[in-house]
XYZ file of C-alpha atoms in Angstrom:
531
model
C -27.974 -13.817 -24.678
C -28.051 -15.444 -21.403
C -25.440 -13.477 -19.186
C -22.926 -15.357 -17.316
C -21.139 -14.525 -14.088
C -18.233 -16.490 -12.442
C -17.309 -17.674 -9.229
C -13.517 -19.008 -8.359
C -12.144 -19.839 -4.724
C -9.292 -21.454 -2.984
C -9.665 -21.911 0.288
C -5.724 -21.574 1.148
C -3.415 -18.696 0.179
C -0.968 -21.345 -0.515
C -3.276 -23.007 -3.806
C -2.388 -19.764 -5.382
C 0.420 -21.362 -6.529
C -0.765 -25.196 -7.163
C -2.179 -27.002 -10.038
C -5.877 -26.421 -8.624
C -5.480 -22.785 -7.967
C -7.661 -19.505 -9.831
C -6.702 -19.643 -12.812
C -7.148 -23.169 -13.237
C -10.844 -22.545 -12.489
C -11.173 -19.707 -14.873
C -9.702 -21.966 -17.546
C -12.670 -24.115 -17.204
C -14.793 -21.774 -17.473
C -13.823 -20.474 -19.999
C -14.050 -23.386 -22.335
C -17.304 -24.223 -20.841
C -18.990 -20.948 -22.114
C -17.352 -21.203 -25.027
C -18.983 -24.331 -26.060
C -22.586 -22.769 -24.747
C -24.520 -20.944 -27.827
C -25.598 -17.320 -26.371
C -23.257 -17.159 -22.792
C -21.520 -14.791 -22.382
C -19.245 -14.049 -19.296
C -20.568 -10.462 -17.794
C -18.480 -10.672 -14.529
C -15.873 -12.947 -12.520
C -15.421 -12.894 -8.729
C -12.487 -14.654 -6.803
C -11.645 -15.526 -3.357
C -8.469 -16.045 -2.116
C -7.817 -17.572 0.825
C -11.727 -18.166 2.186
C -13.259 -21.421 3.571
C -15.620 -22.428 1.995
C -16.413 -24.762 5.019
C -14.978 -22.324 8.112
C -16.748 -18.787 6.889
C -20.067 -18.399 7.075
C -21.666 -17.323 3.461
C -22.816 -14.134 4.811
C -19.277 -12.823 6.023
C -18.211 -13.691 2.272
C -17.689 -10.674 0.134
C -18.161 -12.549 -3.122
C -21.765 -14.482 -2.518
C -22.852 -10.735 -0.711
C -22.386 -9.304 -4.268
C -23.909 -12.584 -6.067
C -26.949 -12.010 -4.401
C -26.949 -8.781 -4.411
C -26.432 -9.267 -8.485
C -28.992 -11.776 -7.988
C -31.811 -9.486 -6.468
C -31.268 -6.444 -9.481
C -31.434 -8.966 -12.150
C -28.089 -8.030 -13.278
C -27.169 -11.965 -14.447
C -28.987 -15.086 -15.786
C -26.379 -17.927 -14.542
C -24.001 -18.500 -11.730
C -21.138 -20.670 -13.290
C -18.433 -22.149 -11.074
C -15.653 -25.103 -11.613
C -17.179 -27.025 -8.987
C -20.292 -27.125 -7.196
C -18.285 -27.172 -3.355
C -16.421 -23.625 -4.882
C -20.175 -22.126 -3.612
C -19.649 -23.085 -0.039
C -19.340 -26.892 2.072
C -21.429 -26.147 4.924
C -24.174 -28.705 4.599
C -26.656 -26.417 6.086
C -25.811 -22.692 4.303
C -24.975 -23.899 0.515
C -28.400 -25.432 -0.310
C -30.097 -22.382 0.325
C -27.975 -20.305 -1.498
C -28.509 -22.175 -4.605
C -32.536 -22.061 -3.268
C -31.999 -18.057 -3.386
C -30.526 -17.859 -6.597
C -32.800 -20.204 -8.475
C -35.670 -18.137 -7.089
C -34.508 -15.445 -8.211
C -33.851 -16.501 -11.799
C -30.696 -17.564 -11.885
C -29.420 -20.693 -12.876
C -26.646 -22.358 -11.190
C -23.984 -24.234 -13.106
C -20.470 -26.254 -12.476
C -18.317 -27.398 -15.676
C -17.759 -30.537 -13.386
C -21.449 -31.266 -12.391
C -23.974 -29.157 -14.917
C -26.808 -27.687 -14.110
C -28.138 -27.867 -10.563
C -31.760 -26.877 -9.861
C -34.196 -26.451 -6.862
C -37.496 -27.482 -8.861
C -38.602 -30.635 -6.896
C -38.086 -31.893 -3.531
C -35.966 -34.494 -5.207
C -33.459 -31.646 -6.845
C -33.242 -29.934 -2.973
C -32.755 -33.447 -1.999
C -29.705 -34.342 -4.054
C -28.098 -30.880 -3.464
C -28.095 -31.159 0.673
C -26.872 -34.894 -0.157
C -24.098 -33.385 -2.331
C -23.056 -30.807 -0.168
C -23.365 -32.851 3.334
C -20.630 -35.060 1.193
C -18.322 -32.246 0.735
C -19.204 -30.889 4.334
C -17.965 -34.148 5.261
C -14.874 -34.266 3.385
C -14.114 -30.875 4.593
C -14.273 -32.145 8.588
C -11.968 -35.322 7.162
C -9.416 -32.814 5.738
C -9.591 -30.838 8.878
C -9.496 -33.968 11.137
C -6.538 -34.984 9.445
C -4.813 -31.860 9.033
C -5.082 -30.950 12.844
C -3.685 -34.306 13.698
C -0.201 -34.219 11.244
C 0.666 -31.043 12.412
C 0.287 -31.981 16.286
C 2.493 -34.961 15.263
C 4.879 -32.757 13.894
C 5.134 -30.305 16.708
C 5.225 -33.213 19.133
C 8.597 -34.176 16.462
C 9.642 -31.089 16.927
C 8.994 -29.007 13.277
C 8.233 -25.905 13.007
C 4.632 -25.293 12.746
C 4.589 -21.620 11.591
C 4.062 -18.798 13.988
C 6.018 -15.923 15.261
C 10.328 -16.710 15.780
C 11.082 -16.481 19.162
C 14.187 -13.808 19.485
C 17.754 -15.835 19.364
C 16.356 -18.198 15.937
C 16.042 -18.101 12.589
C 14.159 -20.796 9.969
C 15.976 -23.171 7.970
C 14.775 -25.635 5.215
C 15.863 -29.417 6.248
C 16.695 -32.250 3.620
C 12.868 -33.608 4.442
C 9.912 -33.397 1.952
C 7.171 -32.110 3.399
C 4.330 -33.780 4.583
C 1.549 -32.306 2.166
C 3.285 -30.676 -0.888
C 6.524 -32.925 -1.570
C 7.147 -29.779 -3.663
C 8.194 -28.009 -0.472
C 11.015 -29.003 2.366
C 10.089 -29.313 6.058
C 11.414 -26.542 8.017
C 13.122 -26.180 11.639
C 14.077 -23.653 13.963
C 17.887 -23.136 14.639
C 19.961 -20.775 17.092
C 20.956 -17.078 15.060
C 24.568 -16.353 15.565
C 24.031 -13.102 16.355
C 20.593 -13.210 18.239
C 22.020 -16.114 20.547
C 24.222 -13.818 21.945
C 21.699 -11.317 22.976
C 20.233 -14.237 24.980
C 23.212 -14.559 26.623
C 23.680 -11.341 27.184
C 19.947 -10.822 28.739
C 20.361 -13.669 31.144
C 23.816 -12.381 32.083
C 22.534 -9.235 32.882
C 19.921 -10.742 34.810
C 21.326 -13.327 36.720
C 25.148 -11.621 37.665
C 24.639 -7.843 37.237
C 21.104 -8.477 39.300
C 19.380 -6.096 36.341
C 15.395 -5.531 35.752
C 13.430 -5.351 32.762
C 13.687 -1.916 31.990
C 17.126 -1.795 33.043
C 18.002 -4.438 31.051
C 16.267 -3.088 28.008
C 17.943 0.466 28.090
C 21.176 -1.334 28.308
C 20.684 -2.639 25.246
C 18.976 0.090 23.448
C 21.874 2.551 24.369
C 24.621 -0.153 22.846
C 22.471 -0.665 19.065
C 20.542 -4.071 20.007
C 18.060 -3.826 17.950
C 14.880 -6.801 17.756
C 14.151 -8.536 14.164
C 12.022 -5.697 12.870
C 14.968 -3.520 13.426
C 12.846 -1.978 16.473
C 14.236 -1.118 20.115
C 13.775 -4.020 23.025
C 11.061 -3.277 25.700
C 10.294 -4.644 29.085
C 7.772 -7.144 27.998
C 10.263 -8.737 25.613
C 13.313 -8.903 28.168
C 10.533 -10.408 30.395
C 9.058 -13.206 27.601
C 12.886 -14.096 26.874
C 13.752 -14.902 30.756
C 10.862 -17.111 31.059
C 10.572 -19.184 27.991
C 12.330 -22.656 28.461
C 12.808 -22.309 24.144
C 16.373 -21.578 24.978
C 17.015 -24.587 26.884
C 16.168 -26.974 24.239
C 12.184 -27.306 25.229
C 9.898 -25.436 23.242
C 6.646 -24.639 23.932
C 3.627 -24.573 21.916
C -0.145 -25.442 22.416
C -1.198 -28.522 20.870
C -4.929 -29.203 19.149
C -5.722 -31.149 21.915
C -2.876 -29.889 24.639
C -2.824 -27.585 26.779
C -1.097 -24.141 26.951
C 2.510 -24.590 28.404
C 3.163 -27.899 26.603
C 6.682 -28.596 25.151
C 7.700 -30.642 22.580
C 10.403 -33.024 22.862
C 13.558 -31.774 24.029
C 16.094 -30.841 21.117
C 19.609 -30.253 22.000
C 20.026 -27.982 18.239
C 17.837 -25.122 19.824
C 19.361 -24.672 23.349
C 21.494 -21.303 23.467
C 22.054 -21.360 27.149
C 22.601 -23.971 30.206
C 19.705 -25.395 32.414
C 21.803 -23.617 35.271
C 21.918 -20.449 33.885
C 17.733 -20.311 33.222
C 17.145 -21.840 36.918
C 18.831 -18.958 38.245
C 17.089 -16.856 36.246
C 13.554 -18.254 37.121
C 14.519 -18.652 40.793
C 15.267 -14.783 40.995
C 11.667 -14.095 39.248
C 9.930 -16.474 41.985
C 11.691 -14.855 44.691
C 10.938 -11.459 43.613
C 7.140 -12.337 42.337
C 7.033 -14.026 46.025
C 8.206 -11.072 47.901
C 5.785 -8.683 45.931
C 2.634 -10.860 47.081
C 4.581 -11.545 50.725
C 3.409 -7.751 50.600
C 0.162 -6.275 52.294
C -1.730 -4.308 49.778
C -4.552 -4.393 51.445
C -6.759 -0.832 51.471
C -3.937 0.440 48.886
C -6.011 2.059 46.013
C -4.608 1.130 42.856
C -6.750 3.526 40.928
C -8.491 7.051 41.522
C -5.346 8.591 42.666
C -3.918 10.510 40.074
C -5.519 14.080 39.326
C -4.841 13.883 35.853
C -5.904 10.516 34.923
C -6.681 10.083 31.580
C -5.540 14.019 30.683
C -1.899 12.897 31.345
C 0.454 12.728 28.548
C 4.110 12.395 27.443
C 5.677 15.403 26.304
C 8.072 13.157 24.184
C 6.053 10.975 22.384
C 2.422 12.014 22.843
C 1.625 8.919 24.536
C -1.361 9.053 27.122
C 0.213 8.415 30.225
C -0.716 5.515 32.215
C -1.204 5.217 36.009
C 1.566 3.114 38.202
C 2.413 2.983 41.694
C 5.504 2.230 43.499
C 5.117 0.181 46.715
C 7.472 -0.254 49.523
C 6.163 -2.364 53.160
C 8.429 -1.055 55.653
C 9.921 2.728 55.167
C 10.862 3.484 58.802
C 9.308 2.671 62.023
C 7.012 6.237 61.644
C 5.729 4.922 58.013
C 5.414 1.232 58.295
C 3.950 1.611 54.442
C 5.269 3.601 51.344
C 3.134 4.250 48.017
C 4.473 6.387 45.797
C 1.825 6.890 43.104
C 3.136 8.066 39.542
C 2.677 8.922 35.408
C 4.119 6.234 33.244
C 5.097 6.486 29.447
C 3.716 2.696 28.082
C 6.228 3.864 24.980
C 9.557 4.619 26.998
C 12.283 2.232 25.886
C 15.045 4.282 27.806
C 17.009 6.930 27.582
C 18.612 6.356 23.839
C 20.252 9.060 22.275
C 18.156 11.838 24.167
C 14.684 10.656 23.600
C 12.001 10.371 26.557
C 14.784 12.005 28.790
C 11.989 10.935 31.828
C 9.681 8.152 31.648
C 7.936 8.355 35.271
C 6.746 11.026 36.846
C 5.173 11.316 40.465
C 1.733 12.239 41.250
C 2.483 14.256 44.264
C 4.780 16.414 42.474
C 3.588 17.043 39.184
C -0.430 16.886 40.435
C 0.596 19.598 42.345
C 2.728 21.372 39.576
C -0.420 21.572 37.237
C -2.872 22.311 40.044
C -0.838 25.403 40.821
C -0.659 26.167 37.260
C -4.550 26.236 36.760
C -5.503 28.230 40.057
C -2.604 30.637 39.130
C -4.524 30.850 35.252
C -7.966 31.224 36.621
C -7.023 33.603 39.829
C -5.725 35.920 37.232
C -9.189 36.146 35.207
C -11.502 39.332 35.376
C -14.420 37.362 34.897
C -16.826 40.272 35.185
C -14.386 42.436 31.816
C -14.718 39.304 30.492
C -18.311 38.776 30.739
C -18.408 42.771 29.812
C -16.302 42.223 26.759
C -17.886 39.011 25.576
C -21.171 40.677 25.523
C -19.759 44.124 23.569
C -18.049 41.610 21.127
C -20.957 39.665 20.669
C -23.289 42.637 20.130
C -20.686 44.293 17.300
C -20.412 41.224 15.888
C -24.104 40.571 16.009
C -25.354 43.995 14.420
C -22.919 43.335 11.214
C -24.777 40.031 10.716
C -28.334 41.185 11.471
C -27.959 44.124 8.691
C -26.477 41.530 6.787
C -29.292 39.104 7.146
C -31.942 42.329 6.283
C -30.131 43.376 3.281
C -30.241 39.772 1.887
C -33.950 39.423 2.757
C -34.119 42.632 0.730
C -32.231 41.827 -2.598
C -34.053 38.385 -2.314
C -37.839 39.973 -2.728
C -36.476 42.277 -5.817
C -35.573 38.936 -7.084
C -38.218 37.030 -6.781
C -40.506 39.713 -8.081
C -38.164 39.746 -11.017
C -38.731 36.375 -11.349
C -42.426 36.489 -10.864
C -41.882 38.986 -14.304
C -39.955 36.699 -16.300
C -42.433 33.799 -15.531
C -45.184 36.033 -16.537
C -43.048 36.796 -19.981
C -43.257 33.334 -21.108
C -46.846 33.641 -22.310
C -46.237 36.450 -24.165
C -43.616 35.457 -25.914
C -45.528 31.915 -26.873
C -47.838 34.305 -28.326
C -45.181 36.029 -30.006
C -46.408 39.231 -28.130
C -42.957 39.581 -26.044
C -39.794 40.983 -27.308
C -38.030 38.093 -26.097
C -37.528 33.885 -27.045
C -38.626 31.668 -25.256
C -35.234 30.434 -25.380
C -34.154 33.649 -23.664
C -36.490 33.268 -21.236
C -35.520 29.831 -19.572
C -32.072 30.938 -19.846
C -33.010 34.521 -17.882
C -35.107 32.165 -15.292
C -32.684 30.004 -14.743
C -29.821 32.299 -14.245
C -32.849 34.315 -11.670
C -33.347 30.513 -9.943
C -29.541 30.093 -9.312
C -29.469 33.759 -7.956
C -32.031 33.044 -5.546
C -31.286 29.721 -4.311
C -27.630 30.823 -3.379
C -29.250 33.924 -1.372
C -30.971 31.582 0.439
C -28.028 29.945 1.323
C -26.241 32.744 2.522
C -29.216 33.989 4.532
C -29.354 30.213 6.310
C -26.070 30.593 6.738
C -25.970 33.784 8.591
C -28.479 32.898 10.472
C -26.443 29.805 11.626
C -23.653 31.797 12.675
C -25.553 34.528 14.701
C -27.353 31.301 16.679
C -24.226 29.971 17.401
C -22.477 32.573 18.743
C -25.295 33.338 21.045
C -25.037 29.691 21.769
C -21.611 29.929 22.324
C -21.737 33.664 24.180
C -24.356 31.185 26.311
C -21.574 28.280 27.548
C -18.926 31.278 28.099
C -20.768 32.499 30.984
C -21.591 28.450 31.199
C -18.158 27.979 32.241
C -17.543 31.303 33.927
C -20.117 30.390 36.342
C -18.069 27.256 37.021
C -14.487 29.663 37.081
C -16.237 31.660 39.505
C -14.854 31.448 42.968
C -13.240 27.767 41.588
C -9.941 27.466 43.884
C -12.583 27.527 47.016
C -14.819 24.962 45.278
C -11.663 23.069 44.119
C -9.891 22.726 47.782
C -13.144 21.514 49.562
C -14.070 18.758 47.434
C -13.222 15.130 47.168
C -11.123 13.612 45.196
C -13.218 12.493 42.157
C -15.254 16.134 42.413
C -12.178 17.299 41.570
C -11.291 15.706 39.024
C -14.367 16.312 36.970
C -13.797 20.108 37.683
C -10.230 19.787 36.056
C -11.862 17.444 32.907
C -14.298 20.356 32.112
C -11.780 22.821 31.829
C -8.583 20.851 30.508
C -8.066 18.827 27.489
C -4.931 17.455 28.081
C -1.639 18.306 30.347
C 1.858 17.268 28.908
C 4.334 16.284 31.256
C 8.318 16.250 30.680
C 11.613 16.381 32.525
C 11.359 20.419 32.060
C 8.094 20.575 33.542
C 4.024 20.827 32.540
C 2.508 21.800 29.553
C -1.328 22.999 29.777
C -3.896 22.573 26.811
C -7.064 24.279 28.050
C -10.292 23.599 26.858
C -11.961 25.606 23.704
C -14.174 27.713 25.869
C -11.584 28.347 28.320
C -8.999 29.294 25.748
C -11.800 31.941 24.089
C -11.885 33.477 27.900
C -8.044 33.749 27.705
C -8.499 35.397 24.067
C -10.996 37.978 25.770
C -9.034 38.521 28.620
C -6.490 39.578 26.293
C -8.881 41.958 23.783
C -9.494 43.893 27.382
C-alpha cells in the first residue's frame, strides 16, 4: 500500500467560497486515488489564504510538516490538484519537489501526473513549468495592482479601515473580478456625520483642543464604531483629513502618500470653509509651538520616577510630558513644567481617571518624602540582629532535618542491599520469599529512596537560598545605610538608580502616592515588624 498524503491551497480567503476553492481540490483527489490500485489517503493539509507566489515555502506551515513527513518516512506520495498548489516561485518550488523525490516520495497532480527529478531533462521541465506559473502569478499581480488603482482613482472603495462619519454601501455595479459581487462605496452615516460637525464646531467656534474636545464627547455618550470612547489622536485624525470635504485620500501602487482621489460631492459632510478654519487654527498653533525656543530644554531624564510611574486608575505606566510656556514674567523669561501622563485617560467620564496629569515637582517630591520617611524609620542594626536569629532558627530545623533524612536513607539502602541479596536465594528456592515478592519489595524500597532523595535536594535548596537571600538583605541594607545623605548629594540619574533598586513601582492618583517596594525591601519591613 503506497500511502498518500494531500496538499490543497487557495491563495485568497475569498476562493473559500468560489468554484475553485478546497473542497473542489479534495474532490479531485479523491477520485484520483480512487482509481489508483493500493493508495490510500493517510493525511490532508490545507491552506487558506497563503501565496503560493508571495510566501516563501519555509514560512509555510503545511510544506514545514511535508517535509518534515518527508524526512521520518511517514508517506510514499505527495498528491495535489495542481502542480502550482506546491508553490509559484520559479526558484523555491523545484527544489521542493528535488527534496521530496530524494527522499522517496513521489510527487503527483490529478491535472499533470507524476512529476519526477530523475534526469536533468525532468529538473528541466519542472523550473520551465513553474517559471510559467511564476509568470502568470506577476501577470495576475500586475493586473490586479493596476484595476484597483483605477478604481480608487474612480473613487471605489478599496477596502481598508472606515474613516469615522461613513458607512459602506453596495452600488447597482458588478464588480470588476467576481460579477457575483456588487462594487461598493463609501457614503456619509446619519448619525456619525453629525459628530463631524460637532468636532469641527467645537474646534473652530468654542476654540476647544483635543482632549477637550474628546471629554466633551465622552461625558455626553459619543461613542466611536467599536462602541469605544473618542481619544485625542482620533479628534486630531478627524480635523485633518480632507475625507470630509469630498477628497479622499489614499496611497496609490504607484502614488504617493497624501494622494486624493477625485473629488466626490456624496462624501462631503462639512464646507471647505469650515475645514480651512480648522486647518488654519492647527498651522497657527503648530507655528507658534516651533516659533518657540526649546533650545537646552531636556525633554527626557527629568522625572524621578521614570519608568516606575503608574496610574492608580487604570494601571497604565505613566508616560513622561512637559508643559512649555516662552515668556512667564520678566523674572522667568522660560516656563517648563515637567509632568506624569496617563496614555489611557479619555477624560473624566462618569468618575474614572479623576486626574490624568500629574507634575513632577510635586509628586517627585511626594514619593521622595515617602521613601526617606520609610527608610529613616528602619533599625537596620535589629534588623540585621533579627535576620540573622531568624535565619539561624530557621536553619537548625532544616539541618536536623537534612541529618535525619541522610539517616533513614542508609537504613534503606542497606535494606535494599538485603532484598537484592534475597533474589538468589529465592532462584534457588532457598528463600522464604518469590521472586515475584521480591521485585515488588525492591521496587516499593527504589520508590522510597528516590523520593528521600528528593526531599534531601530539596532541603538543601532551601537552606542555600535563604543564606543567599540572608546574603542580599544585608546587600541592600548596606545600600539603606546612611541613604538620604547618599540620595541628596548625587546627580540626577545616581538617583534614580538608587530609587529603581529599591522600588518596583509608585502609583499615582488624585488622592495621592501609592508605594510598591521591592521584595527585599518589603522582607526588611516584615523584620522590622517581627522586632
Amino acid at each position: 500500500m503506497k500511502r498518500v498524503w494531500c496538499l490543497y491551497r487557495v491563495s485568497s480567503k475569498k476562493q473559500l467560497h468560489m468554484d475553485d476553492d478546497i473542497p473542489m481540490q479534495k474532490n479531485a483527489c479523491h477520485d484520483y486515488v480512487t482509481n489508483k490500485e493500493g493508495w490510500e489517503i493517510t493525511r490532508e493539509l490545507s491552506e487558506k489564504g497563503i501565496s503560493g507566489w508571495k510566501v516563501k515555502a519555509e514560512e509555510r506551515d503545511a510544506l514545514n510538516i511535508i517535509k518534515k513527513g518527508a524526512l521520518n518516512g511517514e508517506f510514499d506520495i505527495l498528491l495535489v490538484f495542481m502542480l502550482d498548489r506546491i508553490g509559484r516561485k520559479e526558484d523555491e518550488t523545484p527544489l521542493v519537489v528535488n527534496f521530496l523525490n530524494s527522499n522517496g516520495v513521489e510527487v503527483w497532480s490529478t491535472n499533470e501526473g507524476q512529476r519526477k527529478t530523475d534526469t536533468h531533462i525532468d529538473k528541466l521541465l519542472n523550473y520551465i513549468s513553474f517559471w510559467q506559473a511564476d509568470g502568470e502569478s506577476q501577470k495576475t499581480s500586475k493586473r490586479v495592482r493596476e484595476a484597483k488603482k483605477q478604481l480608487s482613482e474612480q473613487g471605489y472603495f478599496q477596502g481598508g479601515p472606515i474613516p469615522i462619519g461613513y458607512k459602506i454601501v453596495e452600488t447597482n455595479q458588478n464588480h470588476w473580478k467576481n460579477k457575483d459581487r456588487k462594487i461598493k462605496e463609501l457614503v456619509p452615516d446619519e448619525v456619525e456625520a453629525g459628530t463631524i460637525e460637532t468636532i469641527f464646531h467645537l474646534y473652530v467656534n468654542k476654540h476647544m483642543g483635543y482632549r477637550r474636545i474628546a471629554d466633551y464627547l465622552n461625558e455626553k455618550g459619543y461613542r466611536n464604531k467599536n462602541g469605544k470612547l473618542y481619544g485625542i489622536s482620533t479628534i486630531q485624525r478627524i480635523l485633518s483629513n480632507p475625507i470630509y470635504t469630498g477628497w479622499k485620500r489614499y496611497k496609490g501602487f504607484n502614488g504617493k502618500t497624501g494622494d486624493t482621489q477625485p473629488y466626490n460631492p456624496k462624501l462631503r459632510i462639512i464646507s471647505d470653509e469650515l475645514f480651512k478654519e480648522a486647518e488654519d487654527i492647527r498651522n497657527k498653533k503648530r507655528e507658534k509651538i516651533r516659533e518657540q525656543d526649546k533650545a537646552g530644554i531636556p525633554l527626557a531624564g527629568k522625572l524621578m520616577f521614570s519608568g516606575l510611574a503608574y496610574c492608580s486608575y487604570c494601571g497604565a505606566k505613566l508616560s513622561g510630558n512637559y508643559l512649555y510656556r516662552k515668556k512667564q514674567s520678566k523674572d522667568k523669561p522660560q516656563y517648563v513644567n515637567y509632568r506624569y501622563r496617563c496614555p489611557l485617560n479619555k477624560g473624566q467620564l462618569n468618575g474614572e481617571h479623576q486626574k490624568s496629569m500629574w507634575g513632577a515637582k510635586k509628586y517627585d517630591r511626594f514619593a521622595i518624602e515617602r521613601i526617606k520617611h520609610v527608610i529613616s524609620n528602619l533599625d537596620l542594626e535589629s534588623i540585621i540582629d533579627n535576620s540573622t536569629m531568624i535565619k539561624e532558627a530557621s536553619t537548625k530545623v532544616k539541618e536536623r532535618n537534612v541529618n535525619n533524612i541522610e539517616k533513614e536513607l542508609k537504613v534503606r539502602q542497606e535494606r535494599l542491599a538485603k532484598l537484592h541479596a534475597e533474589i538468589s536465594k529465592a532462584i534457588n528456592n532457598e528463600s522464604e520469599f518469590t521472586p515475584k515478592q521480591l521485585s515488588s519489595a525492591i521496587t516499593n524500597a527504589e520508590n522510597d529512596i528516590e523520593q528521600l532523595k528528593k526531599n534531601l535536594n530539596n532541603l538543601k535548596e532551601e537552606i542555600a537560598s535563604e543564606r543567599e537571600n540572608f546574603s542580599e538583605i544585608n546587600s541592600i541594607v548596606n545600600v539603606l545605610n546612611n541613604w538620604e545623605h547618599k540620595f541628596d548629594n548625587a546627580d540626577d540619574d545616581s538617583k534614580k538608580a538608587m530609587l529603581s533598586k529599591i522600588i518596583n513601582k509608585v502609583y499615582f492618583s488624585r488622592e495621592g502616592i501609592e508605594i510598591e517596594f521591592n521584595l527585599m525591601l518589603e522582607g526588611i519591613l516584615r523584620i522590622q515588624l517581627i522586632k
